[in-house]
Coordinates of C-alpha atoms and ligand atoms in Angstrom, one line a residue:
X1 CA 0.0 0.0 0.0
X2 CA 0.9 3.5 -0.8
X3 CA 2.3 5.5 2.3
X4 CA -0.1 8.5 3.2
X5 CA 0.8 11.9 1.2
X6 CA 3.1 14.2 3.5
X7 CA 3.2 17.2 1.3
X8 CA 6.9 18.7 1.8
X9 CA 5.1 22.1 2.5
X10 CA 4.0 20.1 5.3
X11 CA 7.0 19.1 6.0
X12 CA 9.3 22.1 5.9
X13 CA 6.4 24.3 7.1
X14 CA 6.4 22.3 10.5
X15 CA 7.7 24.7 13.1
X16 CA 9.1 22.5 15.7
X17 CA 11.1 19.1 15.2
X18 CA 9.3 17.6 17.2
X19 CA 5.8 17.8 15.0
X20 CA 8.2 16.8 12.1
X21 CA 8.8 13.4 14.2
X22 CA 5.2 12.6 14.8
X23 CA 4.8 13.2 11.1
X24 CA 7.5 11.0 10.7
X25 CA 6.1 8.4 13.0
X26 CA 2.8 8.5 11.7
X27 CA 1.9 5.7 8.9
X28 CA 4.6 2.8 9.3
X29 CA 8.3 2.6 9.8
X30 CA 10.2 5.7 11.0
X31 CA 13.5 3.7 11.4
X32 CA 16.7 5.4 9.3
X33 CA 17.6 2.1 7.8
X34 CA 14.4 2.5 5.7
X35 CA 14.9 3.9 2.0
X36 CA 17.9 1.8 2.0
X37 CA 16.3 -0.3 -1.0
X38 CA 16.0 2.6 -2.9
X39 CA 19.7 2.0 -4.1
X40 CA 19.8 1.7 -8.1
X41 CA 20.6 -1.7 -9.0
X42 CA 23.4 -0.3 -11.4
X43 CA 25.6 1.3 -8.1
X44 CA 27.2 -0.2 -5.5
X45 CA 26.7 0.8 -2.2
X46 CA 29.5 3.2 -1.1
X47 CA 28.8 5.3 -4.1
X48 CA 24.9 5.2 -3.2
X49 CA 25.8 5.9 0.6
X50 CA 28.1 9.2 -0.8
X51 CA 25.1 10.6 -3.4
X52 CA 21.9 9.2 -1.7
X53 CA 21.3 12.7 0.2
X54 CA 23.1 15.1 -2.6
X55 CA 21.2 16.8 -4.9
X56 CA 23.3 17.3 -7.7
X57 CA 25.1 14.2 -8.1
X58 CA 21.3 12.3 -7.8
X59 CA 18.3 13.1 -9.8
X60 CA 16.6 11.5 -7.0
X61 CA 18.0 13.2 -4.5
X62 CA 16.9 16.6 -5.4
X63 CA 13.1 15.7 -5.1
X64 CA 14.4 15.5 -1.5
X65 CA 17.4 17.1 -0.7
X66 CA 18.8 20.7 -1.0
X67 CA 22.1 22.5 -1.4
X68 CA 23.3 25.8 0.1
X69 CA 26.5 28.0 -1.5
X70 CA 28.4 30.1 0.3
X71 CA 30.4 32.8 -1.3
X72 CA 33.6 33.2 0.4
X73 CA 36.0 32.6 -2.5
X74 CA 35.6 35.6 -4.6
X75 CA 39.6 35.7 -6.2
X76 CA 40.0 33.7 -9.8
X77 CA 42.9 32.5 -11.2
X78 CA 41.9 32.5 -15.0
X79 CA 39.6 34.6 -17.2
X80 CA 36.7 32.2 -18.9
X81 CA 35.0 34.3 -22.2
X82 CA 31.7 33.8 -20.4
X83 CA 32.1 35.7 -17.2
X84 CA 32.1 39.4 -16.1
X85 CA 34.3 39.6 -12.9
X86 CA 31.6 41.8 -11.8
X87 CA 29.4 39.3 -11.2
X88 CA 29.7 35.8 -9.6
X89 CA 31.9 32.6 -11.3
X90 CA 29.6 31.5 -14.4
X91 CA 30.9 28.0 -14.3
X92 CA 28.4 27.5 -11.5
X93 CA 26.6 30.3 -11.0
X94 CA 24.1 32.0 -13.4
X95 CA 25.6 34.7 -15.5
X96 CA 25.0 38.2 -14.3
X97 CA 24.1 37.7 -10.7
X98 CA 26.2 38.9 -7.9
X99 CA 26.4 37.2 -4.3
X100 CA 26.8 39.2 -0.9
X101 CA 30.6 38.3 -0.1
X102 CA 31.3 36.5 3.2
X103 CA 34.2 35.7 5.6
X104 CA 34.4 32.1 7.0
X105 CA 33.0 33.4 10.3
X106 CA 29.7 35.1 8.4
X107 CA 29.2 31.7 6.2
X108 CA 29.7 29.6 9.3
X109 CA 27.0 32.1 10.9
X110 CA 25.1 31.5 7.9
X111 CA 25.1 28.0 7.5
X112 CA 23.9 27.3 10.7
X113 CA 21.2 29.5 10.3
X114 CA 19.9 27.8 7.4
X115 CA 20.2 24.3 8.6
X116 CA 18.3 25.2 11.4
X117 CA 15.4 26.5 9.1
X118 CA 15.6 24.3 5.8
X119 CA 15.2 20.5 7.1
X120 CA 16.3 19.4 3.7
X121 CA 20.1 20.6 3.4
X122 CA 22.3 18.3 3.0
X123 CA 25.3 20.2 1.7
X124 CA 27.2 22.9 1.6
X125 CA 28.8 24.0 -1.4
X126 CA 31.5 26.6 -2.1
X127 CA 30.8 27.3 -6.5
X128 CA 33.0 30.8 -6.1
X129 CA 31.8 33.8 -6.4
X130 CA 35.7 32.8 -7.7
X131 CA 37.6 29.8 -7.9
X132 CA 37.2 28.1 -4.7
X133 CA 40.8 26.3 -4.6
X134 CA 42.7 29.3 -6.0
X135 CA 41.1 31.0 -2.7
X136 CA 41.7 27.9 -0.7
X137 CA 42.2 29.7 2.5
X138 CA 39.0 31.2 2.7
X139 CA 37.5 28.1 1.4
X140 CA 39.2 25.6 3.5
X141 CA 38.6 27.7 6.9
X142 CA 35.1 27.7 6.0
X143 CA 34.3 23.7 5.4
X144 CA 36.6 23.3 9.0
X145 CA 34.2 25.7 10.7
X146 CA 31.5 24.2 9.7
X147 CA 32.5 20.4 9.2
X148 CA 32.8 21.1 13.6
X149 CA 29.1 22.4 13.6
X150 CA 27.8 20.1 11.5
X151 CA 29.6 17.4 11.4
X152 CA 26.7 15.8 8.9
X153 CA 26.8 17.8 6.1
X154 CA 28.4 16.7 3.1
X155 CA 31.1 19.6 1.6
X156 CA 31.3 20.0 -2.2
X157 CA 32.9 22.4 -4.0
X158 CA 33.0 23.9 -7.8
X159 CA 36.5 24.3 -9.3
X160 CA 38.1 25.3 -12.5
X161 CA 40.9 23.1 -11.8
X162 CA 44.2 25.1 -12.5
X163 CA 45.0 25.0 -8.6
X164 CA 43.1 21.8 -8.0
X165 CA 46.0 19.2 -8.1
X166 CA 48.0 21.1 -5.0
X167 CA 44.9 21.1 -3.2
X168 CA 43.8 17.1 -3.7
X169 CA 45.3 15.8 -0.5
X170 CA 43.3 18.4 1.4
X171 CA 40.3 17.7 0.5
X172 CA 40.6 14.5 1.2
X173 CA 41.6 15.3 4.9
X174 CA 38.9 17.4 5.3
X175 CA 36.6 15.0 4.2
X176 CA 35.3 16.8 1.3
X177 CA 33.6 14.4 -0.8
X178 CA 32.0 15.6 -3.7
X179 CA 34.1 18.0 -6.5
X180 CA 33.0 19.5 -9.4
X181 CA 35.7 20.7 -12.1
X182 CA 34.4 23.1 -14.8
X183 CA 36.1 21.2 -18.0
X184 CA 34.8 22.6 -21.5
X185 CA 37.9 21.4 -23.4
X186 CA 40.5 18.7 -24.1
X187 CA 42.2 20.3 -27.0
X188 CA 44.2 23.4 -26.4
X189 CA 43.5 24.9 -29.5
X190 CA 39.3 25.0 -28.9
X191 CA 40.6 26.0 -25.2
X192 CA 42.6 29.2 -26.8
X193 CA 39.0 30.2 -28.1
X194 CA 37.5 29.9 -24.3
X195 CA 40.2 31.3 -22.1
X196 CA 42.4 34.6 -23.3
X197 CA 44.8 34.0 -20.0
X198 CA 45.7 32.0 -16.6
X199 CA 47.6 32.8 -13.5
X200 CA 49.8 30.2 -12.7
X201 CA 53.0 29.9 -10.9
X202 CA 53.4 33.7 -10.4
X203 CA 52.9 34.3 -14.1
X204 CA 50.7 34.9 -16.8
X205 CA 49.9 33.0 -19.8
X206 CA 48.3 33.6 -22.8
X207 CA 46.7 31.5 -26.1
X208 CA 47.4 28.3 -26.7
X209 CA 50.2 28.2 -23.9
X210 CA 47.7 29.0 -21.3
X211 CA 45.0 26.4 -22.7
X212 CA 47.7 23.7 -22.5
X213 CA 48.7 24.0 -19.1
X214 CA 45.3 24.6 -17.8
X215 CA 43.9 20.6 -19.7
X216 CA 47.3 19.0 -18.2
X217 CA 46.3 20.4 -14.7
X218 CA 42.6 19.4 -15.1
X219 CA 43.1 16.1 -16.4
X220 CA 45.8 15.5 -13.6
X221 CA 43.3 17.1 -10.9
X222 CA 40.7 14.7 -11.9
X223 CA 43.1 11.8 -11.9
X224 CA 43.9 12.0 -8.5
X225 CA 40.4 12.4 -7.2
X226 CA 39.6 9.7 -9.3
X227 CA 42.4 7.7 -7.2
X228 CA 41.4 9.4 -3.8
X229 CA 37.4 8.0 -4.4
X230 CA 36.4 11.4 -4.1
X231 CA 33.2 11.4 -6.9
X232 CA 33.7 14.0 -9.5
X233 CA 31.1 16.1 -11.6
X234 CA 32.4 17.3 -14.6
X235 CA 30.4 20.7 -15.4
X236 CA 30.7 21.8 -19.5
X237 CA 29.6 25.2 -20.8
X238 CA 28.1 24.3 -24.2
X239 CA 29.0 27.0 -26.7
X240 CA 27.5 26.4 -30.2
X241 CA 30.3 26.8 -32.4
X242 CA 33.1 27.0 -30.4
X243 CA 32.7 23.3 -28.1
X244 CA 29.6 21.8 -29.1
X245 CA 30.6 18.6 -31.0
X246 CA 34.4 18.7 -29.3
X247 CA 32.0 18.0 -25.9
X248 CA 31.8 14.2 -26.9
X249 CA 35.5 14.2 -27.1
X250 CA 35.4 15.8 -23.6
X251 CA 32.8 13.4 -22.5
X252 CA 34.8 10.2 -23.4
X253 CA 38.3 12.1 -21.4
X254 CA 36.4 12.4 -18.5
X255 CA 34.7 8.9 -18.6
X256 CA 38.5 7.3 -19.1
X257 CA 39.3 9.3 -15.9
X258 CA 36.9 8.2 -13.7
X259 CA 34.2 11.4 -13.4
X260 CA 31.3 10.3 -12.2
X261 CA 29.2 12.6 -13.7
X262 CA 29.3 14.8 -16.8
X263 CA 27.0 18.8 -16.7
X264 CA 26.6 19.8 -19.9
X265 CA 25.2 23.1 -19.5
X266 CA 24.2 25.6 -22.1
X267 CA 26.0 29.1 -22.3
X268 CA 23.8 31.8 -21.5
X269 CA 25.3 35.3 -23.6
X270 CA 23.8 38.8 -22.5
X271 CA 25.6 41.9 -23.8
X272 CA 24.3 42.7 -20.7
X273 CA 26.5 40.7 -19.1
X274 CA 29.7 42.4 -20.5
X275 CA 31.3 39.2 -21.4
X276 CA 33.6 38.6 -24.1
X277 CA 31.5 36.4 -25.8
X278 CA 28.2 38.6 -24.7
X279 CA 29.7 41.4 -26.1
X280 CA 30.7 39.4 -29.6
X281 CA 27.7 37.9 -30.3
X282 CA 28.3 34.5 -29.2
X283 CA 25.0 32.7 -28.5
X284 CA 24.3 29.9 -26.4
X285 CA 22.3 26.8 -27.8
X286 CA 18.7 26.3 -27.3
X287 CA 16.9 24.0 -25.0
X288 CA 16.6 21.9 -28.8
X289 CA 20.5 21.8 -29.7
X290 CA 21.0 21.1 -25.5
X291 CA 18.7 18.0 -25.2
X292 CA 20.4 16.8 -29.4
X293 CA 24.1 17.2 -28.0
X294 CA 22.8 15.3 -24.3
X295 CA 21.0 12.9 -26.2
X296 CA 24.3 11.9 -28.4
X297 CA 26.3 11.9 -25.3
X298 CA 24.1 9.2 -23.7
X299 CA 25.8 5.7 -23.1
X300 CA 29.4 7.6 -22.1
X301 CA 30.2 9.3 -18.9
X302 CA 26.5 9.4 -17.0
X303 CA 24.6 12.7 -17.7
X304 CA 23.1 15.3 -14.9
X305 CA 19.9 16.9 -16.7
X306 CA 18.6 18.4 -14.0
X307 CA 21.1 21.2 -13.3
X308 CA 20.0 24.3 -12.7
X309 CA 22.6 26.8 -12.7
X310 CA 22.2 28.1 -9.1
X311 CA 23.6 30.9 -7.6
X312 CA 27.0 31.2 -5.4
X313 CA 24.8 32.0 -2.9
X314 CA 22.1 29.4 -3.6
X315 CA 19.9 28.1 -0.8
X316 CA 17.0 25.3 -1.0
X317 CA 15.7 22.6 -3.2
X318 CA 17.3 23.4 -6.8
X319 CA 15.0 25.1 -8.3
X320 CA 13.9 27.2 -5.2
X321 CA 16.5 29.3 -4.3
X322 CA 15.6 30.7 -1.2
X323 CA 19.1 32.6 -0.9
X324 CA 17.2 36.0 -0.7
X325 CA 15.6 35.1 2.7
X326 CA 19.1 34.4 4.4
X327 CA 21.1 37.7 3.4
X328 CA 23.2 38.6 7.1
X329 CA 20.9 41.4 7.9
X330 CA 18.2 38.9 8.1
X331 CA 19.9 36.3 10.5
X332 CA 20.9 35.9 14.0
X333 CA 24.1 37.2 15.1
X334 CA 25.2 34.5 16.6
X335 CA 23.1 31.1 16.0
X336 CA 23.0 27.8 18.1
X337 CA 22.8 24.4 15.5
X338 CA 19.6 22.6 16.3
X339 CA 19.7 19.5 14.7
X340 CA 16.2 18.5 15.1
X341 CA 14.3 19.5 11.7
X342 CA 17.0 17.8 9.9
X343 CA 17.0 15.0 11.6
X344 CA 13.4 14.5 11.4
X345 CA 13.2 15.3 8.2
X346 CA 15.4 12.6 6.9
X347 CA 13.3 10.3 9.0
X348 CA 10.5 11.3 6.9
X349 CA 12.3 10.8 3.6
X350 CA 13.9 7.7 4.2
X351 CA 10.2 6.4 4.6
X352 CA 8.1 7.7 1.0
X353 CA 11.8 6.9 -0.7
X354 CA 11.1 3.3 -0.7
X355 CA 7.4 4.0 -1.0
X356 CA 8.5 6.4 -4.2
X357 CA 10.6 3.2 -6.1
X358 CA 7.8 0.7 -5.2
X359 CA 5.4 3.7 -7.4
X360 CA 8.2 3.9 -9.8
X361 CA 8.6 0.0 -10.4
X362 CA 5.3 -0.1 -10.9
X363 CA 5.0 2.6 -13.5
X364 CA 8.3 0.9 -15.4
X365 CA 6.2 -2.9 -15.3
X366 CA 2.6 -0.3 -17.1
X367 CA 5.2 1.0 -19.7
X368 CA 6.5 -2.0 -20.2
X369 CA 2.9 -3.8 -21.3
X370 CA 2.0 -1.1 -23.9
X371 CA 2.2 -3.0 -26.9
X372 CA 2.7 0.1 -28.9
X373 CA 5.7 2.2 -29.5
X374 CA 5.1 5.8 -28.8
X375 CA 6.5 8.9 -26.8
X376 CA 4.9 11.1 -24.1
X377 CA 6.8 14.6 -23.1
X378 CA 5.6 15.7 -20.1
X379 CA 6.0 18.8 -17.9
X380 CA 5.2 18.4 -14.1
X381 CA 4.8 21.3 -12.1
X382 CA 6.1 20.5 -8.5
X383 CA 7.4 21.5 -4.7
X384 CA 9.5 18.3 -4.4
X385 CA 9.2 14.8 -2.9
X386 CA 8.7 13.3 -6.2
X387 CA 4.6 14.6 -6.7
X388 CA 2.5 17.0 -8.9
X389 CA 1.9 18.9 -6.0
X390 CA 2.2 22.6 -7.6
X391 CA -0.6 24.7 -9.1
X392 CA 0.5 25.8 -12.5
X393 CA -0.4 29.2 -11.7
X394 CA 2.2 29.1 -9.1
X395 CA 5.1 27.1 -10.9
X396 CA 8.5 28.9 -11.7
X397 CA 9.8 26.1 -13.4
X398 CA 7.8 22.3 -14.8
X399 CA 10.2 19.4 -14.7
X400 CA 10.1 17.7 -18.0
X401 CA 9.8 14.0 -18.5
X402 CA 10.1 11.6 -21.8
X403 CA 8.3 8.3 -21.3
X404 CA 8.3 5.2 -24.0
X405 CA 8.1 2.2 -23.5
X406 CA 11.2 1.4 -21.7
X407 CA 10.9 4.0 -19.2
X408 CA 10.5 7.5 -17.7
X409 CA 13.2 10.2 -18.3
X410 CA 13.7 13.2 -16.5
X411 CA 15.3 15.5 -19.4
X412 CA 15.2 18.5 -18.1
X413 CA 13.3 21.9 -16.7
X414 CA 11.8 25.0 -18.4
X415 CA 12.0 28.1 -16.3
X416 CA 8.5 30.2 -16.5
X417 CA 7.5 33.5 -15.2
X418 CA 4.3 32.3 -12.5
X419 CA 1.4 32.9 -14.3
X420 CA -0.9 34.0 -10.9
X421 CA -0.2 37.4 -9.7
X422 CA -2.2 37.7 -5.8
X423 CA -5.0 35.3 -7.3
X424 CA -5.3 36.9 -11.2
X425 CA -4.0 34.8 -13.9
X426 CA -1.4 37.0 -15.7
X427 CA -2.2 36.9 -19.7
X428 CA 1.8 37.6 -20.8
X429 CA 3.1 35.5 -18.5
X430 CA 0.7 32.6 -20.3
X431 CA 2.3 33.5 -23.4
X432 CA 5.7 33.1 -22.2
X433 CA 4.9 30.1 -20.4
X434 CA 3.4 28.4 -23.6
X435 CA 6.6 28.9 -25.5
X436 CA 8.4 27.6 -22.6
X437 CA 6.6 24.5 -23.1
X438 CA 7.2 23.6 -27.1
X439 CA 7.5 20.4 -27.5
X440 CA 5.1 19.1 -24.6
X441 CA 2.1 17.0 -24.8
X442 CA 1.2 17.1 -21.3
X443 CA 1.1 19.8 -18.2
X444 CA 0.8 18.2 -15.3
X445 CA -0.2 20.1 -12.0
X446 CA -2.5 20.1 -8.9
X447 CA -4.4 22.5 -9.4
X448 CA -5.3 24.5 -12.7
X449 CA -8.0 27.4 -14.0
X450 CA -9.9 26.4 -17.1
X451 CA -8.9 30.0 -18.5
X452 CA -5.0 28.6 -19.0
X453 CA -6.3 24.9 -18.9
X454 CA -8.0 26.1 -22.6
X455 CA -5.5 28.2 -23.4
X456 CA -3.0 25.4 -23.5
X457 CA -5.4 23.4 -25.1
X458 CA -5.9 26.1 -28.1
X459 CA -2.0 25.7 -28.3
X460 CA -1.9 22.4 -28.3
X461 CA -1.2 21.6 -25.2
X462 CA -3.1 19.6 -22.8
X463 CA -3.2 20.3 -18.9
X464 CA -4.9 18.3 -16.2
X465 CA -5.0 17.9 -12.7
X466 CA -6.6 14.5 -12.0
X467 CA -3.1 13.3 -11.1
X468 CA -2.6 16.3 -8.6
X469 CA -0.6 14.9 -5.3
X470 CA 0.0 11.2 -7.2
X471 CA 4.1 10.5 -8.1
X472 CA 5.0 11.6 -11.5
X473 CA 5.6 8.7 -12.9
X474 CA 3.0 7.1 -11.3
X475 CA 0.9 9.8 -13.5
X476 CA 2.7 9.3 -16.3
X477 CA 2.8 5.8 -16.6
X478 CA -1.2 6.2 -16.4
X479 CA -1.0 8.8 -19.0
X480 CA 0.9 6.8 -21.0
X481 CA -1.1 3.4 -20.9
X482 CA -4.2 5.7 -21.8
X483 CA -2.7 6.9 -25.0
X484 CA -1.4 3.6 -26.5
X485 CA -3.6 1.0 -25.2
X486 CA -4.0 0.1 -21.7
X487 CA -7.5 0.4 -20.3
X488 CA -6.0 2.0 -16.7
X489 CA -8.6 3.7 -14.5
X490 CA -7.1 7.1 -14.4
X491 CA -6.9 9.1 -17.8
X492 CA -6.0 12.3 -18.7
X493 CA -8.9 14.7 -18.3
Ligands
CLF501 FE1 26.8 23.3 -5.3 FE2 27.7 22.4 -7.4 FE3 28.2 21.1 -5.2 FE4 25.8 21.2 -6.3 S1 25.4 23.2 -7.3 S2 28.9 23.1 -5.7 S3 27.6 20.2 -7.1 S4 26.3 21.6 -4.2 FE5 24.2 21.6 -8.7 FE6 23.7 24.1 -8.9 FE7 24.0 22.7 -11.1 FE8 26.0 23.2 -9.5 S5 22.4 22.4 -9.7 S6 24.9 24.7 -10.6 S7 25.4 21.2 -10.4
SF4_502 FE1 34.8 33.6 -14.0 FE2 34.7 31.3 -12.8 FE3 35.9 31.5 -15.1 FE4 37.0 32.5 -12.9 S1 36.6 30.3 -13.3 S2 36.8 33.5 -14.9 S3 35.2 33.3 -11.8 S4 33.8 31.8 -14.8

């Protein structure tokens, strides 16, 4: 039997820890062995034990789990064509968006703050607003701070690897266990195009000089984190053109070298920006030429999809940055960790996980028995723990999904502008969130008006909200069956 909805509004709503437990308690097993099953058949257990409660290096994770960024390493050790110096590292971070600069004592400050508000964080993340091992002091005063806190979350950081390889052993002592190195080349001469200079070794390089030493220290970076077991997410800014097809070069490097993971994300250009390649015209490919140069990669070094280029001072589910509600002028001076939330919370989780692949099983046995071959694309508009439990009104982003018959896909996320203003459906906004969506068949949500609901409809679209509060692929599995054969109960409305 299905375990009983616990909406994670519910959950991180829930002012006291001790209201979390009873809601933790209530409907079956609360013991933290649960959700152990959950494992993917495909990964052994120490790697499932090290990504289980990370949102970046598990799909599945992020239905549950959520990140925070701290910006305390703001110095850089090479210029990338994509970023503005003004404005935070674009390896990680969105283009264009600045982060209020801390000191190891104000993240520390921070981060305690957030853990005791946000039940989901898991880790903390330093993504720059720099390179956070060319400013290793900053950086590594700030994981020992907290690591002695907290000793439970799990530290990741965002590199572009020049000063990894000095820094390997380090992170390894302090227990850092998840790295990301920002790798968009493996030939030096499409390198020359991405970086104009380095620092390294109290000098400047330039051109194809600079491009070489920067792939031998990122190759020999990864190598030993490879050796160390430290998992490794490569992250590669797509840029039509200049990378695009040399990216499944890259892929097969990193594979070789034993990244875990490989990011491709797409290049987003603004002249606004005052980028090099802003300022030239560069563009960056659409969500089309993305999912076509993904697609081609599948089968080598495994893909994240579900990336959403946060902030370096990113807070919450991805997707939800709640950053803006934990600036310093809006926190205590000088916090006390209470782990209870947290602790609860995972309680909670570890319960509707196993629940969530008993619901996902299921949907993979309904795909499996549509005798005809066909594709769904789906978008889902939800809070987290795996349900359409958004109204679209309300959604800032729909997860998209691909279902056939061997499976369901998450392949990606279109950001909208919400389409309900204080309870009035906004008429521009529906525009912009209808050409968000090209490409879909389906909108599900919990809740929709029949105003959109028809509007969608007129474009093509259909919307529905008989699978509101249901797991996605539960839902899509139904939706699925319904439109190539299977006589299932629910349909789309
Ligand atoms: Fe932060 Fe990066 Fe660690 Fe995640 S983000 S340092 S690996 S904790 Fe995640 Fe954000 Fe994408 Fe980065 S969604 S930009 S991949
Ligand atoms: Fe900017 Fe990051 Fe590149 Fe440094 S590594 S130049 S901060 S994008």
């Amino acid at each position: 039997m299905s375990a009983p909805i616990i909406s994670l509004e519910s959950l991180t709503n829930t002012t006291s820890s001790g209201q979390l437990l009873t809601t933790a308690k209530s409907g079956g097993c609360a013991s933290s062995s649960c959700g152990s099953s959950s494992r993917p058949t495909d990964m052994d257990w120490a790697t499932w034990e090290k990504i289980k409660d990370h949102p970046c290096f598990s799909e599945e994770a992020h239905h549950y789990f959520a990140r925070m960024h701290v910006a305390v390493a703001p110095a850089c050790n090479i210029q990338c064509n994509y970023c503005n110096r003004k404005y935070d590292c674009a390896n990680e971070s969105r283009p264009g968006v600045v982060s209020e600069k801390l000191t190891p004592g104000q993240a520390l400050r921070k981060v305690i703050a957030v853990a005791n508000e946000v039940p989901q964080l898991s880790v903390l993340g330093i993504a720059g607003p720099g390179d956070a091992c060319y400013d290793w002091k900053k950086t590594r005063a700030t994981f020992e701070r907290v690591a002695r806190e907290i000793p439970d979350i799990k530290l990741c950081i965002s590199t572009n690897g020049l000063a990894l390889p000095e820094h390997v052993d380090e992170l390894a002592e302090l227990n850092i266990s998840h790295v990301t190195i920002t790798i968009n080349m493996v030939d030096p001469a499409v390198g020359e195009k991405i970086y104009p200079w380095i620092f390294y070794g109290h000098r400047r390089y330039t051109g194809m000089e600079a491009a070489k030493i920067l792939h031998q220290r990122q190759m020999l970076g990864l190598e030993m984190l490879s050796k160390r077991g430290i998992l490794t997410k490569i992250n590669s800014v797509m840029i039509p053109g200049v990378n695009d097809q040399h990216l499944i070069e890259v892929n097969k490097w990193v594979k070789e070298r034993g990244a875990f993971l490989h990011n491709v994300m797409p290049l987003i250009s603004d002249p606004a920006h005052g980028t090099w390649f802003g300022q030239t015209g560069q563009r960056g490919p659409n969500a089309l030429e993305l999912k076509t140069l993904q697609d081609r990669l599948e089968g080598g070094a495994k893909l994240m999809r579900h990336c959403r280029q946060c902030r370096a001072d990113a807070v919450g589910l991805l997707g939800t940055d709640r950053g803006q509600e934990f600036t310093l002028d809006q926190i205590p001076l000088e916090p006390g960790y209470d782990s209870g939330k947290r602790h609860a919370y995972r309680e909670v989780v570890s319960r509707i996980r196993d629940d969530h692949l008993a619901a996902k099983n299921q949907a993979t046995t309904t795909l499996a028995s549509v005798s005809v071959r066909g594709s769904l694309h789906v978008a889902v508009a939800t809070k987290g723990g795996g349900r359409i439990n958004e109204h679209f009104g309300h959604a800032k982003e729909f997860q998209v999904y691909e279902a056939s018959q061997t499976g369901i896909k998450f392949v990606g996320h279109r950001k909208v502008e919400p389409y309900c203003h204080g309870g009035w459906g906004e008429d521009t906004a529906l525009a912009g969130i209808i050409a968000a969506l090209e490409g879909i068949n389906i909108v599900l949500c919990a809740k929709i008006g029949d105003c959109p609901q028809k509007q969608l409809m007129e474009a093509g679209i259909r919307a529905t909200e008989t699978f509101g509060y249901d797991y996605i692929e539960t839902a899509i599995s139904a939706l699925y069956a319904a439109e190539y054969g299977l006589d299932l109960s629910k349909a789309t409305a």
